[in-house]
CSV table of C-alpha atoms and ligand atoms in Angstrom, one decimal:
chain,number,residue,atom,x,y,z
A,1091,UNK,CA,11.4,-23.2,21.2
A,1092,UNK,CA,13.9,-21.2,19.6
A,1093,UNK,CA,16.4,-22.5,17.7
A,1094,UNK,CA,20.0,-22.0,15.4
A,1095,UNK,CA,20.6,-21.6,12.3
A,1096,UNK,CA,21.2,-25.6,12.2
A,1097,UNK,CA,17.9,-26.3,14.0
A,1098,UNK,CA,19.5,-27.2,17.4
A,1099,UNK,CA,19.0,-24.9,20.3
A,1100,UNK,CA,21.3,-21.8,20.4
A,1101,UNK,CA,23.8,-23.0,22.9
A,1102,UNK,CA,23.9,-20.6,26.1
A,1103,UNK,CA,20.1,-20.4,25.8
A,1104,UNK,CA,20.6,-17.1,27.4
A,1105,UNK,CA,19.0,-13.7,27.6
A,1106,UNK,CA,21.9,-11.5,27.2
A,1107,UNK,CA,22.1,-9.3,24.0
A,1108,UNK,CA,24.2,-11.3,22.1
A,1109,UNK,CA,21.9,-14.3,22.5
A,1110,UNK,CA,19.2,-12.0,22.1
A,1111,UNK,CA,20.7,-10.6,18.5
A,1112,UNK,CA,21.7,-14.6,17.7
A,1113,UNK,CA,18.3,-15.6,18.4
A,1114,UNK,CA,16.4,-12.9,16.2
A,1115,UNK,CA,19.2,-13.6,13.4
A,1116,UNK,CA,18.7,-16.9,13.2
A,1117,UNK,CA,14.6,-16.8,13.3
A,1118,UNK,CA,15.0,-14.1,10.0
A,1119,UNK,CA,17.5,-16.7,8.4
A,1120,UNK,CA,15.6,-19.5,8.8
A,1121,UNK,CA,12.3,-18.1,7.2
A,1122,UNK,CA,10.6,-17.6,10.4
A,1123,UNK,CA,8.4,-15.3,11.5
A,1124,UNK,CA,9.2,-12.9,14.2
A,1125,UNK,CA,6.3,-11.9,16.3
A,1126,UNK,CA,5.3,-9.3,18.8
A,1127,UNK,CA,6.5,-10.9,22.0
A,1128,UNK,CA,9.4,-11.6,21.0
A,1129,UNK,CA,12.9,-9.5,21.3
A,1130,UNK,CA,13.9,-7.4,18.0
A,1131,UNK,CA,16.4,-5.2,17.6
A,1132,UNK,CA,15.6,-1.4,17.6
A,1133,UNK,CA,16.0,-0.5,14.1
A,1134,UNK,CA,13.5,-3.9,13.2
A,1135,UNK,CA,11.2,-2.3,15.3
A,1136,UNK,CA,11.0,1.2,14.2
A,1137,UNK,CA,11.3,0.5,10.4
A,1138,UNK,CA,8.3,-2.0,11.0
A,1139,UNK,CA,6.5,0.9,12.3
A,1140,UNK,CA,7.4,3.0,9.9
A,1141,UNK,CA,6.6,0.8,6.8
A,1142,UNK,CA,3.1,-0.2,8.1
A,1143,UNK,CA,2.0,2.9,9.5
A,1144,UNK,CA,2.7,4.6,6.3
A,1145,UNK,CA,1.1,1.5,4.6
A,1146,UNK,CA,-2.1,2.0,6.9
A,1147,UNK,CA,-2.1,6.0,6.1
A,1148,UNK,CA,-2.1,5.2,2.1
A,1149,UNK,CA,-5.1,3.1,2.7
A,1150,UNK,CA,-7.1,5.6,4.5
A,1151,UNK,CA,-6.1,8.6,2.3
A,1152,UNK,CA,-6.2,6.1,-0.8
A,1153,UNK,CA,-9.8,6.0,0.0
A,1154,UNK,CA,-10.3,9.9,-0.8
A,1155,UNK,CA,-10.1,9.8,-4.5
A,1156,UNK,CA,-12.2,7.3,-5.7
A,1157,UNK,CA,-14.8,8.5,-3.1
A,1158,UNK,CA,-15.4,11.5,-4.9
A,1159,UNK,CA,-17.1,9.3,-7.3
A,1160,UNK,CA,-19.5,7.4,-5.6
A,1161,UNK,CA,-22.3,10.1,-5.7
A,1162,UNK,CA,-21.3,10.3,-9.2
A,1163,UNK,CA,-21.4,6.6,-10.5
A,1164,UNK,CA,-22.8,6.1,-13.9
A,1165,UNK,CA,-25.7,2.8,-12.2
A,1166,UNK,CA,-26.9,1.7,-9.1
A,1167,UNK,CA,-24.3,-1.0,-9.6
A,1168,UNK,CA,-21.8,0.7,-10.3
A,1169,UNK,CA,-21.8,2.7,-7.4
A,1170,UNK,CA,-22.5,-0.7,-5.1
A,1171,UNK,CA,-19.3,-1.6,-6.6
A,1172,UNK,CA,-17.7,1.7,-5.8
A,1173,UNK,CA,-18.8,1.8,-2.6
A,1174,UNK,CA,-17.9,-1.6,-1.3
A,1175,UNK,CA,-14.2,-1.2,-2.4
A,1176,UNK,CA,-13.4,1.8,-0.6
A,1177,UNK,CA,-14.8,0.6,2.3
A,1178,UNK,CA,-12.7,-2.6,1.6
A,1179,UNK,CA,-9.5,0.2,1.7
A,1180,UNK,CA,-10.8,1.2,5.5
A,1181,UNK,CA,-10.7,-1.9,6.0
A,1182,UNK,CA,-7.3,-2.5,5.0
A,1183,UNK,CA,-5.9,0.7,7.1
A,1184,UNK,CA,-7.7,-0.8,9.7
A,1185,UNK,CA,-5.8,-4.2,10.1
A,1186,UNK,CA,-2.8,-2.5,9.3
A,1187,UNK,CA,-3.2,-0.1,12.4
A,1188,UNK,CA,-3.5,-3.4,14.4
A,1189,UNK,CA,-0.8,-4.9,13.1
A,1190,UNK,CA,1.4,-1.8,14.0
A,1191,UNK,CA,-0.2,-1.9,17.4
A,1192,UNK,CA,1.9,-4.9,18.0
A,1193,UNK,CA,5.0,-3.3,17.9
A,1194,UNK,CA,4.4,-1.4,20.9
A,1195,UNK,CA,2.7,2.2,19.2
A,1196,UNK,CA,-0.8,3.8,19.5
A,1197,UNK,CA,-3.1,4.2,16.9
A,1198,UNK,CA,-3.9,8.0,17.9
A,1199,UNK,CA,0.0,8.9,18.3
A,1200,UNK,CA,0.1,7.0,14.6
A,1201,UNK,CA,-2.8,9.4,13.2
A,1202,UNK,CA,-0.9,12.7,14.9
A,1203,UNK,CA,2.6,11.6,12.9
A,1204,UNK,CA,0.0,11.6,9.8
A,1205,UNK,CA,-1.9,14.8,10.4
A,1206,UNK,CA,1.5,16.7,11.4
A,1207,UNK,CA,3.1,15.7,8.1
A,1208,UNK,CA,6.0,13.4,10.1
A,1209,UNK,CA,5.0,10.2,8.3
A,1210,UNK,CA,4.0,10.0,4.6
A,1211,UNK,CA,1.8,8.2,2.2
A,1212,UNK,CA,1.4,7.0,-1.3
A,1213,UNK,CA,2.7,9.1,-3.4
A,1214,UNK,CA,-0.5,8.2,-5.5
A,1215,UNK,CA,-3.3,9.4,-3.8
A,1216,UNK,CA,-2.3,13.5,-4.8
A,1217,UNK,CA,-3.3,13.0,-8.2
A,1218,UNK,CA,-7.1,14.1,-9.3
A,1219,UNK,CA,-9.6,11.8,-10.1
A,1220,UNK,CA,-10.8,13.5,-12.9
A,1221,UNK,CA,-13.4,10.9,-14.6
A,1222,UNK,CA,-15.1,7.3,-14.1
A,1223,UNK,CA,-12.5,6.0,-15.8
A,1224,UNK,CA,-9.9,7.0,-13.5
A,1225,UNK,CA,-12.4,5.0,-10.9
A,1226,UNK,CA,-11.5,1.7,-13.7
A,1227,UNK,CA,-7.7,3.3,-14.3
A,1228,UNK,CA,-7.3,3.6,-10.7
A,1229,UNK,CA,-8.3,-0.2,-9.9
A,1230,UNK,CA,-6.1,-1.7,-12.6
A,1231,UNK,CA,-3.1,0.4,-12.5
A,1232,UNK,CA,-3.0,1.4,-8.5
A,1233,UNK,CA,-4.6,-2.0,-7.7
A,1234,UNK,CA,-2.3,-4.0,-9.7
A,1235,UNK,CA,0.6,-2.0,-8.6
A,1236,UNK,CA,-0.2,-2.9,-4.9
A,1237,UNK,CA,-0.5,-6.3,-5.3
A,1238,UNK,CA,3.0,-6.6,-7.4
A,1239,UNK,CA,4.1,-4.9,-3.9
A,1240,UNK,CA,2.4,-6.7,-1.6
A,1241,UNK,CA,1.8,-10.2,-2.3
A,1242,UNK,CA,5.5,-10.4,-1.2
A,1243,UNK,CA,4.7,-9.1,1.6
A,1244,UNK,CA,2.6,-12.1,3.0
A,1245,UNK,CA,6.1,-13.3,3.0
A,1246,UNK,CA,7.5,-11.1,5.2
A,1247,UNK,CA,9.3,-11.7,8.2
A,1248,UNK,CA,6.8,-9.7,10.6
A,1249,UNK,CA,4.3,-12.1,11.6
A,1250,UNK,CA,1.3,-9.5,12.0
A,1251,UNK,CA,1.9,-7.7,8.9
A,1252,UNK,CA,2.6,-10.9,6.9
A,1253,UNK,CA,-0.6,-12.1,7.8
A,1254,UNK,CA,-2.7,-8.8,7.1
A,1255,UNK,CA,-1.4,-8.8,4.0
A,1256,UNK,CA,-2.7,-11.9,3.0
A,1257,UNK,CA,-6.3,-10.6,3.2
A,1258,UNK,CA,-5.6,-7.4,2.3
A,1259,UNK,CA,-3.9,-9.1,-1.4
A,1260,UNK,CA,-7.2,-11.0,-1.7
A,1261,UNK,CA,-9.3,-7.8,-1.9
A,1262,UNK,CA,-6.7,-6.3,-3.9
A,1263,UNK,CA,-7.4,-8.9,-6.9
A,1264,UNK,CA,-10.9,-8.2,-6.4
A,1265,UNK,CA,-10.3,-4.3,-7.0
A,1266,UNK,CA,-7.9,-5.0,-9.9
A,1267,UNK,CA,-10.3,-7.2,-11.5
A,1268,UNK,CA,-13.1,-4.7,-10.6
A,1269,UNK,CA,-10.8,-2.0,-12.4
A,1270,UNK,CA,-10.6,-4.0,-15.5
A,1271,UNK,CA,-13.5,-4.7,-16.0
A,1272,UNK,CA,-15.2,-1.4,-16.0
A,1273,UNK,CA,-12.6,-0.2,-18.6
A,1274,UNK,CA,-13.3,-3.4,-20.7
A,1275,UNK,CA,-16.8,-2.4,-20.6
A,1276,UNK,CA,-16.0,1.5,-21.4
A,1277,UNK,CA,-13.7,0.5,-24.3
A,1278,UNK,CA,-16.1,-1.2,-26.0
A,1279,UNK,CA,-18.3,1.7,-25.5
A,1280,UNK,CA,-18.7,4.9,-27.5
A,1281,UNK,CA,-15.8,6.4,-29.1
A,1282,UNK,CA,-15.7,9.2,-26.2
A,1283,UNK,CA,-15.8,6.6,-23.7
A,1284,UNK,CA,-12.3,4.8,-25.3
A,1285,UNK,CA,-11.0,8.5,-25.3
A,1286,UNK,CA,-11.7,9.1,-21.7
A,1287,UNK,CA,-10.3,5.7,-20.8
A,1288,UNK,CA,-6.9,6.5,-22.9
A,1289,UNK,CA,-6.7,10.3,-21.4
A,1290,UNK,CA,-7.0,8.4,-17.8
A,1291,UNK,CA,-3.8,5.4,-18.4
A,1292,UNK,CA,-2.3,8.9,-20.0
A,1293,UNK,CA,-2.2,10.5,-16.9
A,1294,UNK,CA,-2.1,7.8,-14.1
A,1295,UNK,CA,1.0,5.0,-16.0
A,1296,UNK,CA,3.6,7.5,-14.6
A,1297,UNK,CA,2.5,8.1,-11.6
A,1298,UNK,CA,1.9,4.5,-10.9
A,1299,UNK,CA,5.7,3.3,-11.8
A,1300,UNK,CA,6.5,6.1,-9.2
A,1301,UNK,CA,4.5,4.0,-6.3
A,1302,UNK,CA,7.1,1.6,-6.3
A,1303,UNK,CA,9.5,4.2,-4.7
A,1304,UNK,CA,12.8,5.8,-6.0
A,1305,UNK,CA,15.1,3.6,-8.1
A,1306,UNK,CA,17.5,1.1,-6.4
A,1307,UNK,CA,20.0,3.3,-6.1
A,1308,UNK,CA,18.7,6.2,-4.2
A,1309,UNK,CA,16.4,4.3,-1.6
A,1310,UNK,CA,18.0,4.2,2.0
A,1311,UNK,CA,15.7,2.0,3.6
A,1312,UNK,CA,16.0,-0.8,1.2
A,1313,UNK,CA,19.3,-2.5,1.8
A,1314,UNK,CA,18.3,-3.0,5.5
A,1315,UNK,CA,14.8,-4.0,5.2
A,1316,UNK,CA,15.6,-6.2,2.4
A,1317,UNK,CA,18.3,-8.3,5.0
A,1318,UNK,CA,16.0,-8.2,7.3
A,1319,UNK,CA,13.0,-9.8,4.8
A,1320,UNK,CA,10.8,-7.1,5.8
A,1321,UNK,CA,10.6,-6.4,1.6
A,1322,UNK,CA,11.5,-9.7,-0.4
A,1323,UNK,CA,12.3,-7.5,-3.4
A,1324,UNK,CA,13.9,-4.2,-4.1
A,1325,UNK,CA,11.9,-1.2,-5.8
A,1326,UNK,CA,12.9,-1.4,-9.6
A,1327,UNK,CA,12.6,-4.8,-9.6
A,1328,UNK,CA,8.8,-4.8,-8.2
A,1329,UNK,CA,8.3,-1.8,-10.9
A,1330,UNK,CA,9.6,-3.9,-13.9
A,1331,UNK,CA,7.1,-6.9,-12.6
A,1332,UNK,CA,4.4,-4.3,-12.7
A,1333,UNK,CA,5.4,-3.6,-16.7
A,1334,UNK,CA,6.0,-7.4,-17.5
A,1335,UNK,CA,2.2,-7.9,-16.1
A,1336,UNK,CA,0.3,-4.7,-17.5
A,1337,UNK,CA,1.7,-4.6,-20.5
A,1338,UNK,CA,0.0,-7.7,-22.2
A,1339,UNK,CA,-3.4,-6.6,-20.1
A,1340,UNK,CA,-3.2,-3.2,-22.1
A,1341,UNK,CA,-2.7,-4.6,-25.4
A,1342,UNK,CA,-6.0,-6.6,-24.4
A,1343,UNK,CA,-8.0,-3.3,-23.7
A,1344,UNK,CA,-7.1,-1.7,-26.4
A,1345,UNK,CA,-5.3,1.2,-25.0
A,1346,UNK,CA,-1.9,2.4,-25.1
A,1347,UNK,CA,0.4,3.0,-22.4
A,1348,UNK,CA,2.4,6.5,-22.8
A,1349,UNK,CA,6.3,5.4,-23.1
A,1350,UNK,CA,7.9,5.4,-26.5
A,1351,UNK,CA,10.6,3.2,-24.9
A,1352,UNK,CA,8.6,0.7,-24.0
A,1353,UNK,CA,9.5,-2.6,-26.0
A,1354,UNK,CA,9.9,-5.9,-25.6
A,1355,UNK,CA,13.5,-7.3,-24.8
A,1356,UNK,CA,14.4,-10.3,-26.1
A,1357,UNK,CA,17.7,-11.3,-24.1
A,1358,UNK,CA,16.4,-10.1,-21.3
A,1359,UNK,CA,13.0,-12.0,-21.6
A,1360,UNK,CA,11.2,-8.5,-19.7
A,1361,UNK,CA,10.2,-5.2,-21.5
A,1362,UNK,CA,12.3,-2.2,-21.6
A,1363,UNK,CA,10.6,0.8,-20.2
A,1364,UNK,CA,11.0,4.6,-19.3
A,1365,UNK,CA,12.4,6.5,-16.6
A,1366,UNK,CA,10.0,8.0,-14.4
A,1367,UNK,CA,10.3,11.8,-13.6
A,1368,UNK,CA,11.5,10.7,-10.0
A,1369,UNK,CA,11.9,14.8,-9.3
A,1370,UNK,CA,8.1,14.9,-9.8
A,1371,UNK,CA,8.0,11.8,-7.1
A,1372,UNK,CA,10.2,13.9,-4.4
A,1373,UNK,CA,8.3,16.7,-5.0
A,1374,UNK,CA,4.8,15.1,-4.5
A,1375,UNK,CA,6.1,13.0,-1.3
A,1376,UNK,CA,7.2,16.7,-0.2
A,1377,UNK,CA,3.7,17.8,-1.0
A,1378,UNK,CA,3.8,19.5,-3.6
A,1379,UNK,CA,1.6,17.6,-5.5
A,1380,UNK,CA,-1.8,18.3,-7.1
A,1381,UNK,CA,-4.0,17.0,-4.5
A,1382,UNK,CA,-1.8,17.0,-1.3
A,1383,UNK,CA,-3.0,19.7,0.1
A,1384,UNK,CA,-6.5,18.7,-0.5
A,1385,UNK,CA,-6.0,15.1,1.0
A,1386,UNK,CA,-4.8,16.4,4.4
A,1387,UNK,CA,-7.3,18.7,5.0
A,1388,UNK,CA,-10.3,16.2,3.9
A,1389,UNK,CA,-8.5,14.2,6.7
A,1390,UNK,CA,-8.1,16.6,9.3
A,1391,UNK,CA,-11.4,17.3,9.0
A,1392,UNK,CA,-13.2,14.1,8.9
A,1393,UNK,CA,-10.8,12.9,11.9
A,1394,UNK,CA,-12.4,16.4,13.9
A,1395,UNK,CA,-16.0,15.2,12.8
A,1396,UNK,CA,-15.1,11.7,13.9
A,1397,UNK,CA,-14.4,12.6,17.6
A,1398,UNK,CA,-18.0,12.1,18.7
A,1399,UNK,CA,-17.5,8.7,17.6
A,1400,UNK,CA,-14.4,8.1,19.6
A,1401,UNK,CA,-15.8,9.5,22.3
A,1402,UNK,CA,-18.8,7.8,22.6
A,1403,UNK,CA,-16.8,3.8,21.9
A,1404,UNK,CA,-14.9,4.8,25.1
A,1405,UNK,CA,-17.1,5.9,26.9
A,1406,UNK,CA,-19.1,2.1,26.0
A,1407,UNK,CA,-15.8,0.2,26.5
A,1408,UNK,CA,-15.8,2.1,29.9
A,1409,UNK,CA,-19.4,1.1,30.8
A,1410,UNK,CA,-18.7,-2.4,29.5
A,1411,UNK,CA,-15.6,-2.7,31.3
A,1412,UNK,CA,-17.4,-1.8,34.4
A,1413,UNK,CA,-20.3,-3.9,34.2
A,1414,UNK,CA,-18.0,-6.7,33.8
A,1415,UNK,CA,-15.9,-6.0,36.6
A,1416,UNK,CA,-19.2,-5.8,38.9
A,1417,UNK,CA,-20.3,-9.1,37.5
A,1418,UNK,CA,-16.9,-10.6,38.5
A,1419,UNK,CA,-17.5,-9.1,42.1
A,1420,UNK,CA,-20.9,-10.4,42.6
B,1655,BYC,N1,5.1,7.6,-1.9
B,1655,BYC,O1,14.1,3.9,0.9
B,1655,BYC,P1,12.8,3.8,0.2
B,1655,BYC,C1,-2.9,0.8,-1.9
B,1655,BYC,C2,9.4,7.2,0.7
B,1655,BYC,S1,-2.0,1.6,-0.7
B,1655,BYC,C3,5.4,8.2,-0.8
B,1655,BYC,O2,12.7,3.0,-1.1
B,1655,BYC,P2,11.1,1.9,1.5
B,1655,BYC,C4,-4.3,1.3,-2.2
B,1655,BYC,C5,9.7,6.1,1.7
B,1655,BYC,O3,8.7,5.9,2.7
B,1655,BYC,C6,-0.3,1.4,-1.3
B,1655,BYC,N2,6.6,8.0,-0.2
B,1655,BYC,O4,11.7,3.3,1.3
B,1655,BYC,C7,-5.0,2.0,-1.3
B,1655,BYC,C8,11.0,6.6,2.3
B,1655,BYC,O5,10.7,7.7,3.3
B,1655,BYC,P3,10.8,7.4,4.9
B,1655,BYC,C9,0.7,1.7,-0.3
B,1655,BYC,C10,7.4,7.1,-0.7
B,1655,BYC,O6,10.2,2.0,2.7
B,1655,BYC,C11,-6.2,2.6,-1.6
B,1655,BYC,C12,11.7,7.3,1.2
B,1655,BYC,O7,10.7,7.6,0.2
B,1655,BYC,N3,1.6,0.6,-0.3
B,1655,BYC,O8,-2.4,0.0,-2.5
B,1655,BYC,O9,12.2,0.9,1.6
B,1655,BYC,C13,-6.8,2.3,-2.9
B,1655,BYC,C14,12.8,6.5,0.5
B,1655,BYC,O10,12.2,5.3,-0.1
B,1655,BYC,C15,7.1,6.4,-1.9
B,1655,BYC,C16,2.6,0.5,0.7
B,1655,BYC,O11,2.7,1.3,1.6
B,1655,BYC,C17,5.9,6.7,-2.5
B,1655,BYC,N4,5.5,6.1,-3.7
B,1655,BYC,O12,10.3,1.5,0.2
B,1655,BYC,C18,-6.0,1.6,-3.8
B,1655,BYC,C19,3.4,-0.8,0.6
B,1655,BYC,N5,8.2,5.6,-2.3
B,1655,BYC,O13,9.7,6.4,5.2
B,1655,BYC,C20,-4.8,1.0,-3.5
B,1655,BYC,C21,4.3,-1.0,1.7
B,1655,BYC,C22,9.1,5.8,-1.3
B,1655,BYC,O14,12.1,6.9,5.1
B,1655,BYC,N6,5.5,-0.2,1.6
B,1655,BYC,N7,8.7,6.7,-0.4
B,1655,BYC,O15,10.5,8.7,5.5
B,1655,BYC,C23,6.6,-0.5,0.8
B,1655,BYC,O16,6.6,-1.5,0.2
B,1655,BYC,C24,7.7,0.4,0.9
B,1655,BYC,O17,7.6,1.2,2.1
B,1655,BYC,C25,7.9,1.3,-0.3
B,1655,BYC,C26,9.1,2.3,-0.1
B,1655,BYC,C27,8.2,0.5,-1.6
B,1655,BYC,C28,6.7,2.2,-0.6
């Protein structure tokens, strides 16, 4: 049953908008979760959509550039490894489809807004993977960046997206930990395998901070989705919990990270850090960054060689349907 803000029943009990809006107010302001059969406003709805689809498109197109390593993995185990975490990232695109199912959208209209360049993804996914440590970089940095960004989100006031998040922040640990433990094993390698690993945080730290979105002040969506606990916490905040966590972790490897500023603050209890180049941020979401290009089309395509597929589950849903609807008959 539905309730007020002070736990009694709204009063009219109605269906009109006004008790509709009270209703969905009061479930956000209580910490509930709002699910899919229930009323939300318009705006809920589409920047729900928007979030998760975008979410779900990062996942399959974040599965691209670790990929290109798996035929190029250094053991047997390694590439086990490899293999099982990017199908973990299908996986991932997968539940997040579902979840945006729920609000009342198709999965194939979804993958059209992708391929047509009207929704985005990460941000991250146009950079080249340019050695196996990038595969290590990739898992500790990217990895850990998600899960600063996400484990909030099993918070979050969507039901169906809350809950896919849990999971999905499970695996995530796994990849980080995955990550860091391949470059703790490369550090303590050769002196050209501590080089590679320093040439990959070199090129992937910025690029990383940039995940979390544009600062504070220049993100439109924020404000709204934060009063609607769709996000728990605003961009730069998310981005300094990423420094606070990875800094200690690369003083532990061994490595560097590339930001003279980047110093422990007393007062503040948190580390100072950079400015990313959030010009190089618009420009990649715009797609003009090294990869972007290259992404898209290895998507097109494999969604054109995947048709068969398609084809053929619907055409066995059809039969099974059918058969089923016989049996019922008989
Ligand atoms: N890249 O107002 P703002 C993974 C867009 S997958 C591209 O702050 P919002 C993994 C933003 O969409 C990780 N676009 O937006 C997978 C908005 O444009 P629209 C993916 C970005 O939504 C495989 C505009 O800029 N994680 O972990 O309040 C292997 C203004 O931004 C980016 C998620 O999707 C960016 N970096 O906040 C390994 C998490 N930043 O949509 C790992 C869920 C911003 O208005 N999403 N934009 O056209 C979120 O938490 C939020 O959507 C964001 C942005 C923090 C990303």
């Amino acid at each position: 049953m539905t309730t007020t803000e002070s736990g009694a029943p709204p009063a009219s009990g109605g269906t009109g908008p006004a008790d509709l809006q009270e209703r969905f107010e009061a479930t956000i302001a209580r910490d509930q979760r709002v699910e899919p059969r229930d009323w939300m406003p318009d705006g809920y709805r589409r920047t729900l959509i928007r979030q998760i689809a975008q979410h779900a498109h990062s996942e399959i197109i974040g599965m691209q550039p670790e990929a290109a390593w798996i035929t190029r993995a250094p053991s047997l185990r390694r590439k086990a490894i490899l293999l099982a975490k990017v199908q973990d990232e299908a996986g991932h695109g997968l539940y997040l489809y579902s979840a945006a199912e729920t609000l009342g959208v198709d999965r194939a209209e979804l993958n059209d807004r992708l391929l047509e360049g009207r929704q985005k993804y990460s941000s991250i996914f146009n950079y080249p993977t340019l050695t196996f440590a990038d595969v290590g970089v990739i898992g500790w940095f990217v990895d850990g960046a998600a899960i600063c960004n996400q484990v909030p989100l099993c918070r979050s006031s969507y039901g169906p997206y809350a809950r896919a998040m849990v999971r999905v922040c499970k695996e995530e640990s796994f990849h980080q930990r995955q990550g860091y433990e391949l470059l703790r094993t490369m550090t303590r390698g050769t002196k050209a395998q501590r080089e590679m690993v320093q040439d990959a945080v070199n090129r992937w730290w910025w690029p990383s901070l940039m995940m979390f979105g544009p600062p504070d002040e220049n993100s439109p969506n924020s404000a709204q989705s934060m009063a609607w606990k769709i996000k728990r916490h605003s961009n730069d905040e998310l981005r300094q919990r990423f420094v606070d966590m990875t800094v200690p972790q690369a003083e532990a490897l061994g490595v560097t990270l590339p930001d003279p500023e980047l110093r422990w603050n007393e007062e503040r209890g948190r580390y100072d850090f950079g400015t990313p180049d959030f010009d190089e941020l618009v420009r990649v979401i715009k797609g003009e960054g090294p990869c972007n290009a290259e992404r898209m089309e290895r998507r097109r395509t494999a969604h054109e060689e995947g048709a068969w597929v398609r084809e053929a589950a619907a055409a066995h849903a059809a039969k099974q349907a059918s058969r089923s609807k016989r049996g019922m008959a008989a």
